[in-house]
CSV table of C-alpha atoms and ligand atoms in Angstrom, one decimal:
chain,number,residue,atom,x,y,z
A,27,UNK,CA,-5.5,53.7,-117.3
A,28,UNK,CA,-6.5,52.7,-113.3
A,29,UNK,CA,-7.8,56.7,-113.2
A,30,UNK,CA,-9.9,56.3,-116.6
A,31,UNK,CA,-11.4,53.2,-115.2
A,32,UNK,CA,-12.0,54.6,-112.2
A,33,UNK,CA,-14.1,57.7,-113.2
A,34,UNK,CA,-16.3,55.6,-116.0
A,35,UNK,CA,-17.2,53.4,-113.5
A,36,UNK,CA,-18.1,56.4,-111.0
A,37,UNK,CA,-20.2,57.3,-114.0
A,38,UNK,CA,-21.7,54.1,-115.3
A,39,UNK,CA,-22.4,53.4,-111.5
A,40,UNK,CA,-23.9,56.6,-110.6
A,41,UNK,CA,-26.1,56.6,-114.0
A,42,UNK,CA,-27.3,53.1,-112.8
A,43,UNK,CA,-28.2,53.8,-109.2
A,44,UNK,CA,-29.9,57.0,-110.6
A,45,UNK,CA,-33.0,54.9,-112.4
A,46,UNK,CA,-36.4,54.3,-110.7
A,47,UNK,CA,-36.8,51.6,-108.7
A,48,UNK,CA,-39.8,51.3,-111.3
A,49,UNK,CA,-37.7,51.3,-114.3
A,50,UNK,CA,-35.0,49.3,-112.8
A,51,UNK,CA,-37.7,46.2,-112.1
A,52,UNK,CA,-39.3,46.4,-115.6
A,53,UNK,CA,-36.0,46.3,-117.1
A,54,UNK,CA,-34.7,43.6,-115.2
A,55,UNK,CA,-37.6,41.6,-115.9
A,56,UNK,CA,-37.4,41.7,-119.3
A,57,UNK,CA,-33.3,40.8,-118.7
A,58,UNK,CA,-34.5,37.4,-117.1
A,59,UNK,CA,-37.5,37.2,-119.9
A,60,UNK,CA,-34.4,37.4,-122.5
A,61,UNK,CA,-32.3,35.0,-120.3
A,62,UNK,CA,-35.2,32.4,-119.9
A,63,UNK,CA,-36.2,32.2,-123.7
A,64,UNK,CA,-32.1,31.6,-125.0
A,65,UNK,CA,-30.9,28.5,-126.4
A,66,UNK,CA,-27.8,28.7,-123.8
A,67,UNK,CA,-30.1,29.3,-120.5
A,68,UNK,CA,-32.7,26.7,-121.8
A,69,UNK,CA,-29.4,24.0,-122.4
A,70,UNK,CA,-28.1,24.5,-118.9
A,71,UNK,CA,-28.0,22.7,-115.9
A,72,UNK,CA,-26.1,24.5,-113.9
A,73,UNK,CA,-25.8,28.7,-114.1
A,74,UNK,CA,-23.4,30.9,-111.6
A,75,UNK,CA,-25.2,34.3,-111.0
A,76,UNK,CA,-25.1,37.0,-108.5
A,77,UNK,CA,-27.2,38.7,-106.1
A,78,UNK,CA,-27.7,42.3,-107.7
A,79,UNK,CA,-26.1,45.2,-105.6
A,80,UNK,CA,-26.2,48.9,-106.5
A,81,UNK,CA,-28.9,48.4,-108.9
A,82,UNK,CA,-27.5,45.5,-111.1
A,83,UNK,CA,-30.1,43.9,-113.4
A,84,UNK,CA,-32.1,41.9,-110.6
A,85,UNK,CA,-32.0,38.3,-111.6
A,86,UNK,CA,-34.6,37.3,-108.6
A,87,UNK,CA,-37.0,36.4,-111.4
A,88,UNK,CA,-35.0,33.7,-112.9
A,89,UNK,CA,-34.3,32.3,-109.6
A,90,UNK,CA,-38.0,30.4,-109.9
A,91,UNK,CA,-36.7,28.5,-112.9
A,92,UNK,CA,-36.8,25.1,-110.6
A,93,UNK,CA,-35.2,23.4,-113.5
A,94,UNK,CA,-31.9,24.7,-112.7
A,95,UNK,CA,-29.2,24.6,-110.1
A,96,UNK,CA,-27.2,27.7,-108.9
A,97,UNK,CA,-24.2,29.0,-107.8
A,98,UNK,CA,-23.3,32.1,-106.6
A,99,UNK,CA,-19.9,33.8,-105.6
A,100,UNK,CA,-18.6,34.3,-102.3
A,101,UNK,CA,-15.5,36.5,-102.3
A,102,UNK,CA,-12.6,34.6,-100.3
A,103,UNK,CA,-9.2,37.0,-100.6
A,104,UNK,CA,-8.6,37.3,-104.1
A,105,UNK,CA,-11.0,34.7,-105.9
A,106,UNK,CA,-14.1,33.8,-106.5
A,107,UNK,CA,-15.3,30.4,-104.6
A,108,UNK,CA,-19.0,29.2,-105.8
A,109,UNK,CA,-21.3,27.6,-103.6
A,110,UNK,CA,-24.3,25.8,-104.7
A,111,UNK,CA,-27.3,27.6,-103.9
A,112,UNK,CA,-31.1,26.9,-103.5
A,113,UNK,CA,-33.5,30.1,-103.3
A,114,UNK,CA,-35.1,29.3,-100.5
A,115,UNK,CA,-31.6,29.3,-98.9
A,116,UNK,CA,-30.5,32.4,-96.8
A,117,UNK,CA,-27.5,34.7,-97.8
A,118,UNK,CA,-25.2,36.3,-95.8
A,119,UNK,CA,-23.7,39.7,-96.2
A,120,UNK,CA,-20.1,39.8,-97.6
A,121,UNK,CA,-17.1,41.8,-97.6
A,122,UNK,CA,-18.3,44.4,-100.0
A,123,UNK,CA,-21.9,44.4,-98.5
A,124,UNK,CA,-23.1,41.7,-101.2
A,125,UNK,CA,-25.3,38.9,-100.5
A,126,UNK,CA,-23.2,35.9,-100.4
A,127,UNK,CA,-24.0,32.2,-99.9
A,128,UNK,CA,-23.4,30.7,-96.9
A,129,UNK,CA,-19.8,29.0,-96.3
A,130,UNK,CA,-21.1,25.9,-95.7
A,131,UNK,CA,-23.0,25.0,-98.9
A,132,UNK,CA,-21.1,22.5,-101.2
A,133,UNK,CA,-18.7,24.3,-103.8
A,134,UNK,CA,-19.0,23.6,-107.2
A,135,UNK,CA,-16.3,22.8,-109.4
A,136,UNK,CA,-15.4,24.7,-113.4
A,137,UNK,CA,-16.5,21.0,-114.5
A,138,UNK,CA,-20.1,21.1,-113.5
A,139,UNK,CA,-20.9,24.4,-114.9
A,140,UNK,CA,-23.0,25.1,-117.8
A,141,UNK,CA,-23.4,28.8,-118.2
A,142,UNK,CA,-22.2,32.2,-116.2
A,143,UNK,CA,-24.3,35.2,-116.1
A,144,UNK,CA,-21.4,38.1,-115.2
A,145,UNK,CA,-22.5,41.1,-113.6
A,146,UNK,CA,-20.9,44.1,-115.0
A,147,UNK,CA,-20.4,48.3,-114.8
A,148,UNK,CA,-20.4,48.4,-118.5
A,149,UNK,CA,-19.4,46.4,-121.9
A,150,UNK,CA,-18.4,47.1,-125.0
A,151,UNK,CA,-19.2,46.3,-128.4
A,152,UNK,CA,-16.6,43.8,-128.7
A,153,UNK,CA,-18.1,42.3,-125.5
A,154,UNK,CA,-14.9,43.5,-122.9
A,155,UNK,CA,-16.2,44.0,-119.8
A,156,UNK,CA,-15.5,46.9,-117.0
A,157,UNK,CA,-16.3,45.8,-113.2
A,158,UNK,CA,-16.1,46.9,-110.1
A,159,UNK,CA,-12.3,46.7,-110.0
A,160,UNK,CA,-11.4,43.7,-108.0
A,161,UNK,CA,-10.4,41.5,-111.1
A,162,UNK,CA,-12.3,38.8,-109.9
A,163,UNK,CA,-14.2,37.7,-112.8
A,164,UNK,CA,-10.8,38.0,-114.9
A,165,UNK,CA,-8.5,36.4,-112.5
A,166,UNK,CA,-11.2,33.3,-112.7
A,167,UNK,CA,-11.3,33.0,-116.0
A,168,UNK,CA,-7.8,33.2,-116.5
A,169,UNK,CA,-8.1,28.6,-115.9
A,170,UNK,CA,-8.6,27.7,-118.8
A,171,UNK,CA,-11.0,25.1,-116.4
A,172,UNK,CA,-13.2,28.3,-116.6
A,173,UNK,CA,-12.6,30.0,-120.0
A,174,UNK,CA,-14.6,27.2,-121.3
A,175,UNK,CA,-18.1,28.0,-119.7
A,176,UNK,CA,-19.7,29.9,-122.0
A,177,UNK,CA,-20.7,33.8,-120.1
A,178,UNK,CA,-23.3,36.3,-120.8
A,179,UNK,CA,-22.5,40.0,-119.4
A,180,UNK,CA,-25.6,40.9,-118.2
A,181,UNK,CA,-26.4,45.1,-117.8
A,182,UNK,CA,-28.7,47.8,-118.8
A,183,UNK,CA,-28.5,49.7,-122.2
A,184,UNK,CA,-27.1,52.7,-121.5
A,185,UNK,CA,-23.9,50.7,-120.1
A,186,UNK,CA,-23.5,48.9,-123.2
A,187,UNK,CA,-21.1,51.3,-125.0
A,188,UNK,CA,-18.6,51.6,-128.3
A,189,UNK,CA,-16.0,50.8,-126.5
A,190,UNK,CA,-13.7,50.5,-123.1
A,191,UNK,CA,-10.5,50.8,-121.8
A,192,UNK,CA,-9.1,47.5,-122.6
A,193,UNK,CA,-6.1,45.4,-120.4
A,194,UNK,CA,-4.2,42.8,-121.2
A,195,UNK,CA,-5.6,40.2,-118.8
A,196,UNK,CA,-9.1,41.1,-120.4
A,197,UNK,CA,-11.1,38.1,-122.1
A,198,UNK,CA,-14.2,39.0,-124.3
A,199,UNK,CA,-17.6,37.8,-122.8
A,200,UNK,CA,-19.5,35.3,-125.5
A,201,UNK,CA,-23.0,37.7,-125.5
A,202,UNK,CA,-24.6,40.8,-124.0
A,203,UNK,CA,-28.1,41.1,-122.8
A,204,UNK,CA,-29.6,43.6,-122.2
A,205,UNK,CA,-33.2,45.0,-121.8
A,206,UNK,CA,-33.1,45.7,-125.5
A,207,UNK,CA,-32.3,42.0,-126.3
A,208,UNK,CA,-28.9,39.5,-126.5
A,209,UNK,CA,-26.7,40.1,-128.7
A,210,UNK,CA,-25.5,37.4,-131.3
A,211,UNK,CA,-23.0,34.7,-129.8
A,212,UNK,CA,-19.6,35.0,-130.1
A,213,UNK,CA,-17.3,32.2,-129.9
A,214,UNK,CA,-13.7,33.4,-129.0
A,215,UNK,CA,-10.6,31.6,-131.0
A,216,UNK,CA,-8.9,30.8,-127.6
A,217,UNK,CA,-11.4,28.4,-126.4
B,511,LIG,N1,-23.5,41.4,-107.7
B,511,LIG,C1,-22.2,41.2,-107.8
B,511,LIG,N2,-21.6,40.3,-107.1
B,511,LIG,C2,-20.3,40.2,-107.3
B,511,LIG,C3,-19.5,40.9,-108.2
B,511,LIG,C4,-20.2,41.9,-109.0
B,511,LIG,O1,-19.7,42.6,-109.9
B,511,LIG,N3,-21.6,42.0,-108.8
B,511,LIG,N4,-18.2,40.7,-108.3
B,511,LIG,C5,-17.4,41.0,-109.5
B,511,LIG,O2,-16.2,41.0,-109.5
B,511,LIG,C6,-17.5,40.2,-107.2
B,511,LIG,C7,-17.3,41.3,-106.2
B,511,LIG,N5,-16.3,42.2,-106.7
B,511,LIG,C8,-16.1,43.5,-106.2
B,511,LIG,C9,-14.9,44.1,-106.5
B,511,LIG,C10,-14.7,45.4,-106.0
B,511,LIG,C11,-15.6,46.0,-105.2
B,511,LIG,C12,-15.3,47.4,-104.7
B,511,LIG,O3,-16.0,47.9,-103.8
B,511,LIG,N6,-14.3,48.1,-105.2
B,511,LIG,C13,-13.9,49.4,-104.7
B,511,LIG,C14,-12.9,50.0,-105.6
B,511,LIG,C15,-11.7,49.0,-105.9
B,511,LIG,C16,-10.7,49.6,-106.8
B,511,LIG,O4,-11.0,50.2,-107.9
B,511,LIG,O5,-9.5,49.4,-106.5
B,511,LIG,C17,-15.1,50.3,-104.8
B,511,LIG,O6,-16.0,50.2,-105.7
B,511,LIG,O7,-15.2,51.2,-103.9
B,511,LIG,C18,-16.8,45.4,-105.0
B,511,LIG,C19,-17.1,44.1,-105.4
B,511,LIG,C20,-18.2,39.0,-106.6
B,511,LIG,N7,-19.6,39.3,-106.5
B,512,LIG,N1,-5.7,37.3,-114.9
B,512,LIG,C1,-5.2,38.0,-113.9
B,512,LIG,N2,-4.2,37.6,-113.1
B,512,LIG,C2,-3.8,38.4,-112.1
B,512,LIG,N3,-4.3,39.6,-111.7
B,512,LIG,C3,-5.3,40.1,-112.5
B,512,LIG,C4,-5.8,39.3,-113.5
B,512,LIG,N4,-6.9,40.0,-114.1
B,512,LIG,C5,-7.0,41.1,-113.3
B,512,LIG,N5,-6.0,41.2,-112.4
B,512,LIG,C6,-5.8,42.3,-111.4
B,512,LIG,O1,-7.1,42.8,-111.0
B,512,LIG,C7,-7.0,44.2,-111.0
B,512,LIG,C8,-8.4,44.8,-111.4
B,512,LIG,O2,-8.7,44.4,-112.7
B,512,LIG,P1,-9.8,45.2,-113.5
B,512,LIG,O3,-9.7,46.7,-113.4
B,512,LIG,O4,-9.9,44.7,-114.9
B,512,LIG,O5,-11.1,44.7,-112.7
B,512,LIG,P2,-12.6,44.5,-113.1
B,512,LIG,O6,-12.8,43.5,-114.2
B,512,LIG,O7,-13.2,45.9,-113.4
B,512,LIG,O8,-13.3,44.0,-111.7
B,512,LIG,P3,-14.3,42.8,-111.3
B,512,LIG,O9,-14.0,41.5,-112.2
B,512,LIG,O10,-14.0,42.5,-109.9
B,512,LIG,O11,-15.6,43.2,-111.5
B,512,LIG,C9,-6.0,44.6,-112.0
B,512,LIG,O12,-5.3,45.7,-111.5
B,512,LIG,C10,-5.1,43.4,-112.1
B,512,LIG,O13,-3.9,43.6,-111.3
């Protein structure tokens, strides 16, 4: 299973970082245009995202929704701690050579949280999710603190596939968007 994982995401990462910085814009664009016009994004206060490394959907656009508050991850060992975070605040570069907030910045608690936009490899039609490997995302929302806030995977088309490898610890995302649109919301019996 850990070798089948390993070589789709050497694919699914490789296809990615193979776009056009051109392409990769537009798309991302119309990712945030999506994001911006949804019920769930329009409802929320506050939204965790992430700073987009080796050509992830760029969410920079959606940073100038002044509306909102966000919070972004900073990897500490094996979790996820989120930091509330103003654009116009610097980031620093963490462990895995992603821009992370700054250490100091207040962290915000499963409470406060509205919405999570997850950054992924690839997801299937059933909405599982394949990431980098770390388990992160997973291990967070295995608190049931966390399982509540509603989470939109967020990647390009061509990563949006049948289906994936799937683990036990694995928890369904509640949409998709893509450049192509969201998909319909799903509401998972465990909430
Ligand atoms: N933009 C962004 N930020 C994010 C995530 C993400 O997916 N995207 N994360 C989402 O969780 C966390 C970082 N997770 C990461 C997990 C593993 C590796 C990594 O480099 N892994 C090794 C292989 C590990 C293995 O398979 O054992 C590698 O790719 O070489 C990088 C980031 C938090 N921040
Ligand atoms: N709920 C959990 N509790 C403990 N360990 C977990 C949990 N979820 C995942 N892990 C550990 O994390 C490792 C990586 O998981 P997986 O391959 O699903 O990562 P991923 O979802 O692709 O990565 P990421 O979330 O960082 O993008 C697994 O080998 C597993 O040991």
């Amino acid at each position: 299973m850990h070798q089948q994982k390993q070589t789709l995401r050497r694919q699914f990462i490789q296809q990615r970082q193979a776009l056009a910085p051109e392409v990769w814009q537009m798309h991302s664009d119309r990712i945030c245009d999506l994001l911006a016009n949804c019920p769930q994004f329009i409802e929320a206060r506050t939204i965790l995202a992430y700073q987009s490394c080796r050509q992830e959907p760029n969410l920079n656009s959606l940073f100038k929704a002044t509306d909102k508050q966000w919070g972004l991850p900073r990897c500490v060992g094996k979790d996820l701690l989120w930091h509330h975070w103003q654009p116009s605040e610097p980031l620093v570069t963490g462990e895995y050579g992603i821009l992370e907030p700054s250490a100091e910045l207040s962290v915000l608690a499963a409470s406060n949280i509205d919405l999570i936009l997850v950054p992924a490899v690839a997801i299937d039609f059933n909405n599982y999710r394949l990431g980098y490997g770390g388990g992160y995302y997973d291990r967070l929302r295995a608190d049931p603190d966390w399982r509540k806030i509603p989470t939109i995977g967020i990647i390009f088309d061509f990563a949006y596939v049948e289906s994936l490898p799937i683990e036990p610890w694995d928890l369904p995302l509640n949409a998709v968007c893509t450049e192509l649109g969201l998909s319909s919301w799903v509401t998972q019996l465990s909430c």
